[in-house]
Each structure stands twice: as C-alpha cells, then as structure tokens.
Amino acid sequence: MKTKLLLFILLSLPYLSQAQYEFHRYEDVPVSLNGNALSNAWAGGLNSPQFSKIDLNGDGLEDIFVFDRIGNRILTFVNENGTAGAMEYNHEFDYVAMFPDSLKNWVLLRDMNCDGKKDICSSRSSSIMVHTNNGGGELSFDLAVDKLFASYNLSGTPFDAPTYCVSVDIPSIVDYDNDGDMDIFSWTETGGTIYYYKNISSETGNCEDLTFKTVNRCYAKIEEASESFTMFLGDDFDCGFNVVDPEFNGEDTRHTGGMLLSIDLDQNGILDLVVSDVTETYMIALLLEEGTDGLDEAVELHLDFPATFGGSDQVDMRVFPGGFYEDVNNDGVKDLLACPNGTVDTEDNESVWFYLNNGSDDLPNFQLQQQDWLQETMIDFGRHAYPVPVDYNGDGLMDLVVSNKEYNQSVDQHYSQLALFVNTGTATEPAFDIVDLNWLNLPQYSVESVFPAFGDLDNDGDMDMVLGEEGGILHYFENSAGAGNPMDLSLAIAAMSYEDNSDIDVGQFAAPVLFDINNDGTLDLLVGERNGNVNYIRNNGTAESFSFVLEQDTIGDALATNFLGIFGNAVPFFWRDEADEIHMLLGTETGNIMHFDNISGNLEGTFNLVTENFADIWEGTYSGACMYDFTGDDTLDIVYGQVGGGLAFYRGGDLIINTPEINELANLNIFPNPASDLVYVSGIQALDAGSWLRVRDMLGREVVAQKCTSTPNCPIDVSALKSGWYLVELRNAKGAVIGTGKFAKH
C-alpha cells in the first residue's frame, strides 16, 4: 500500500505518488446535526428541484427522481419502505449514470409510449425532447425524438413543427382525455395563452409513434396578461379559443409563462389547471368546466393555492414556484410538492414544501407538513458549498469547515456562513457532527460567497484563517488558542494588504489557499477568482510575520473551464506528492475538477493540464474539492462541494502504481509521545544503508532529516522544534516511503 496521505498546511501534508487513483461515491460516513443522523447526508443539497416517480431498481416500488434546474443535476432516491404512510428514501448515486447527461432546464418522467415504463421528457431548444425507457432488468434510455413535433393548422394550411415549450417553462404532461396516452399543455409563444397538444398515437394504433396534433392555442379560454400575473377568463379576453385547428391572429408580446400542473381539484372529471409565473411568488388554481362544443373553459380562479383545497397554507415563495403531483408517502394518493424553479433567489435549504393529500387524487385536501422535505436528511447549506479540511480541535482527526455562497433570506438579504464539522470518529472510520451552522458568525461582517483558508501565519503552532469573499478582498482571522487547542479565531485585519500597503483585491469571488509554493518556509497565498485564474501572492515576510507581494495574476497560465469564455470561478487546492512535486486541483464554473502538475520549479512557466475532469467527477456546476485520507486506508479521499449547497464524499480506491519500488508500509511506533527532547522510532526492522528518517511540520516543511543507523529503535533529536504536531516518514534508499508515524512536541 501507499504512504498515508495527509493534508497540506494542516496536521500534516498529503503526498501523492505518480499514480492514478480511482474514486467511488461513498455514502457511509455518518453525519449528524443537532443529535440527529442525516440519512442522506452526502446527497448534495437541493435548490430548484423537480420531482418525478420511477422504479429505479425494478422492485415494483416507485422511487424518487429529482432534477435540479440550478446546476442541471440529477439525484435519485430509492424507496425502501412501501408501507402506506412510510417515507424512507435513500440516496443512491449509481442510478444517475443511467440517465442521459444532456438533460437541461426541466425534466418530467412520463410513460410516453404506453409500455408501462417511465420515459424522459425534457427541455430542448424551446421544444420537448423524449428519451424512451427500453431497459429490461435495469434502466436504459434511448433518444426517441430530439424535438417532439405536432401538426398545426393556424392559417388554413396544415404543417408539422416542433411543439413549443420555452426552456424557462415547465409544461403539463398528462393523459388529459383518458385515452391511454400522454397529452401536453404548454404556454404559447406569447406566454399569455396555452397550447393543447393532443396525443393521437392511441387512435393511430401505435403509441410509440408519438403523434401529436395541436387542437387548441387558447386552451381553457384563459389568458395571462403580458406584463403581470393577471388572468383573464372567458369573455374578458379576445382569442380564437376552444376550436379545433385554431387560428390565431394576435400580435406576439413578451413571454411571461411559467409552470402548468393538471389536477382534478373538484372531482368533476375534468383536469383543472394550477399556474405559476416566472416573476411571481404564488400559484393560481383555475377550475375548469365543460364548455362550448364539449371543450373545457375556466370558470373559477383561486389566488391562494393550495389553501382553498385543504389547510390555510398557500404557496408563497420568492419567485417562480412550481408544483409536482406525486404519491410520496406510499398511501396510493398523490401529494403536492411545491418547489422554486428559478435560478436565483430561491428558498435554498427550504425549497421542498410537502403538502400531504388527505383527500383523493381527484378531490385533494392539502395539508402543509414541512418546507424542507428530503432536505432535512442531507447536508444543505443554501447555495454552493466549499469544503476545507482542518484539525479544528487539535485531536489529530481532520475536521471540515464548509463555506457557502449564500443563504437567501429575502430578495435583498443574502449572507454567507461557515459550518463546522467536528470529526467524532476514528482515524479509519470518520464521523462528523455539525456542531455550528454559523461558525464565527460571519453575517455580522455582511460578507457573501466566502472561501476560508487555514495556515499558521504567525508561527505560534495554531491555525489562522484567511477569508476570501465576493468583493475580491481578503480578511485575516488570528487564532489565539495555541497548539493543540480548539480554534479561537477573531478578526485581526479587515482587509489584507500588500507590502506596499495597497489592498489585496483580486476582483470578485476570492478563493484563497495558504501553501508554501516556492519552498522558502513561509506560506504564500494562491487566490482563485471569478475570471478563472489563480493569483500567486508571494509571502515576502517571515514565518512569524507575513508580508505579501503579487507575483502573478495567472500562475501557470491555468484557467478554470467556463461556459461563455468569460468567468471560470476558480477554486484551487494544492498538495505535494511523495516526490515533493506540487499538484493543483481547480474547481470550476462548469463543475469539472481540473488537475495540473509540473508546478514545482516552474512557477513562471505553464503548468501541465493533466485532465479537465479529475476522477470523472461531475455533479453539477460550480465545484470546489479538497482531498485528505479521512478513512485511513492510505489513499486520498475527496470531499466535493456542490452548487446545491451540499457535499459528496468520494472514497479513494485501488491504485495503479507507476513506481513499483513502493513497498508495504510499516506503522512506526514513536515514543515518548508527546515528546520534549528526544523521540525514538521503533518498528524498524532490517534496513539498507540508505534509509532515512524525515520529519515534517504541519506546513509540510522538512525540519529534520537523518539516516537511521540503529534498529529496532532510532532516536531523533527534536529539542529545537516548536510545539505542535509532526509527521515522521521512513524512506528507503530508492526514496519510497515505507513507514509513517506522528508525534506531538511539547
């Protein structure tokens, strides 16, 4: 096995050989909050989720499929208990790979080809894309149509054209006329009236043909005002409505649009409409009756949905609420999940409002149960999450500090917080207790989009903090706790400056790392920013007193991947391998993790881009990752921050070693521990003449190097070392690490 790998600038430093690592999604690291275990801790969080049901594992129970518009993320949850009233859903990441990676904006799962299996309907260039479920024993989807077409007759000349559904909208896809196939309702190009696309596949005898006919462009005799959420019913507006092959001669206006949901609310056998708007906070229920020529029209309007149909709690969100009608408690009756569907100013960690249906599918009685359904089982810190490992309490176990972009309290009130995860497990079985969701009370400083970095900047044996933020400046928090004690941080410098007293300001979204990149014994600042570059700010001071100078604004010519060629949102992480070579991971706007090497001794050159997609990890946009051997198996693990405000844990797996001289590690026994003057390293057997013992401090600096000439106990003089933790490595003549240990110095 390979040497134990430890994080830079913390308790010790990670080392990675010239090897390829395999990582797998790992859900088994326990996380608790307020004494309650989070059953789906590592699911990733939710912001603007869209819910559908599908049998993921073929056990006959329908499971939960979630598509989050923010980040275009898929999450899958297996239904573990089909008993009526039970809601035991476990996050199972492996099913995500079974869905296409081209899904964007909105996704609804519906049986489109009448084979009893849920297919995929999704957004595609202001139309609808369909993938059919052709799997036997497991899920397998094939593209059926890139754009779903329908026949039109708007001016007397029939033609075929794509169904219309602009990407911001979500259509209603439902068997409206009870003929066994799925029909579609969507907002028209004006955004004021509604298309009714009738599926005539069952009439033609082949449901797989997906044949649609546009039978109405002013469905339900309603119109939404072009500049507001005002609804006009019946004779209050002028449109060629409720006619077969409608002709429309109105002028196009701006698209207001939103979401459509079809539910029979009053048990009259006609599906009513629930409507939301992209600019509004509430939802409207429109009750329909059979109108002229057997076609339906709206006759009643309720602005407080769903309060009229059950309790007193209407949907009231910041912007663009949507509704999903699915049975989530396994009682055979569909419930209502109300969720935001915008891309900004969402409810963040309270974005799934669960209304239990105490009535029936066609006469619902909705009772609000909670506003964080499923979210209460997972880590969810609002918008974006960026993890940083640090031994907060000096117990030798690596903890986590997680920052976020923001919590949205209102349209004009956004703030960031730090969450403190204390590792209460062991060196091989980590377990985290979230002890503080607002560590250091950052809202008092009115900062957003924060990124913490930890390192001992005053050489007193404890970890200080540099905090980057959206405004591009850096804040210095000094730790007065002393070595081995829980951190006691206080703001010492509100805005850090360069050696010439000018403010350090990298532009926007400063994401700092403290790392001795030039091997001079002092911690430098490497600061990612919104433009995608990483600033190299060299420490020109001493270990006790920092002084910073801007060396480069784009070190190594490294740029984070982006969507439009403008912003990359670089979030860097650095480590050294066992050959003392430096590597960099770079979180990006696109969500990929980039890996660079050829950094050591090449600070003025161009770094080598090893891959744009490290470990093939992608779980949505805006990524940030860190590594540490949390599981004590001598391979690095990854904690991956997500746009949904949550985290994913990837456990390091098998190694493909390119340096076969690395041998099985020995666990070194070091005593006395803690030490004052001398420590003895035991557990050493017969060694060749070239074996060395090397001691590194928690900044990764080599402080002692000596040959080991006596066995089984080899003494090391540590009298000159400062108080703190130290890592001991035993290397053979070829330089391979064959043993590790650690000790504390009084």
XYZ file of C-alpha atoms in Angstrom, residues 27 61 374 381 644:
5
model
C -22.420 7.333 1.422
C -41.892 0.299 -5.796
C -35.881 15.302 1.860
C -26.160 24.986 3.179
C -26.916 22.685 -4.366
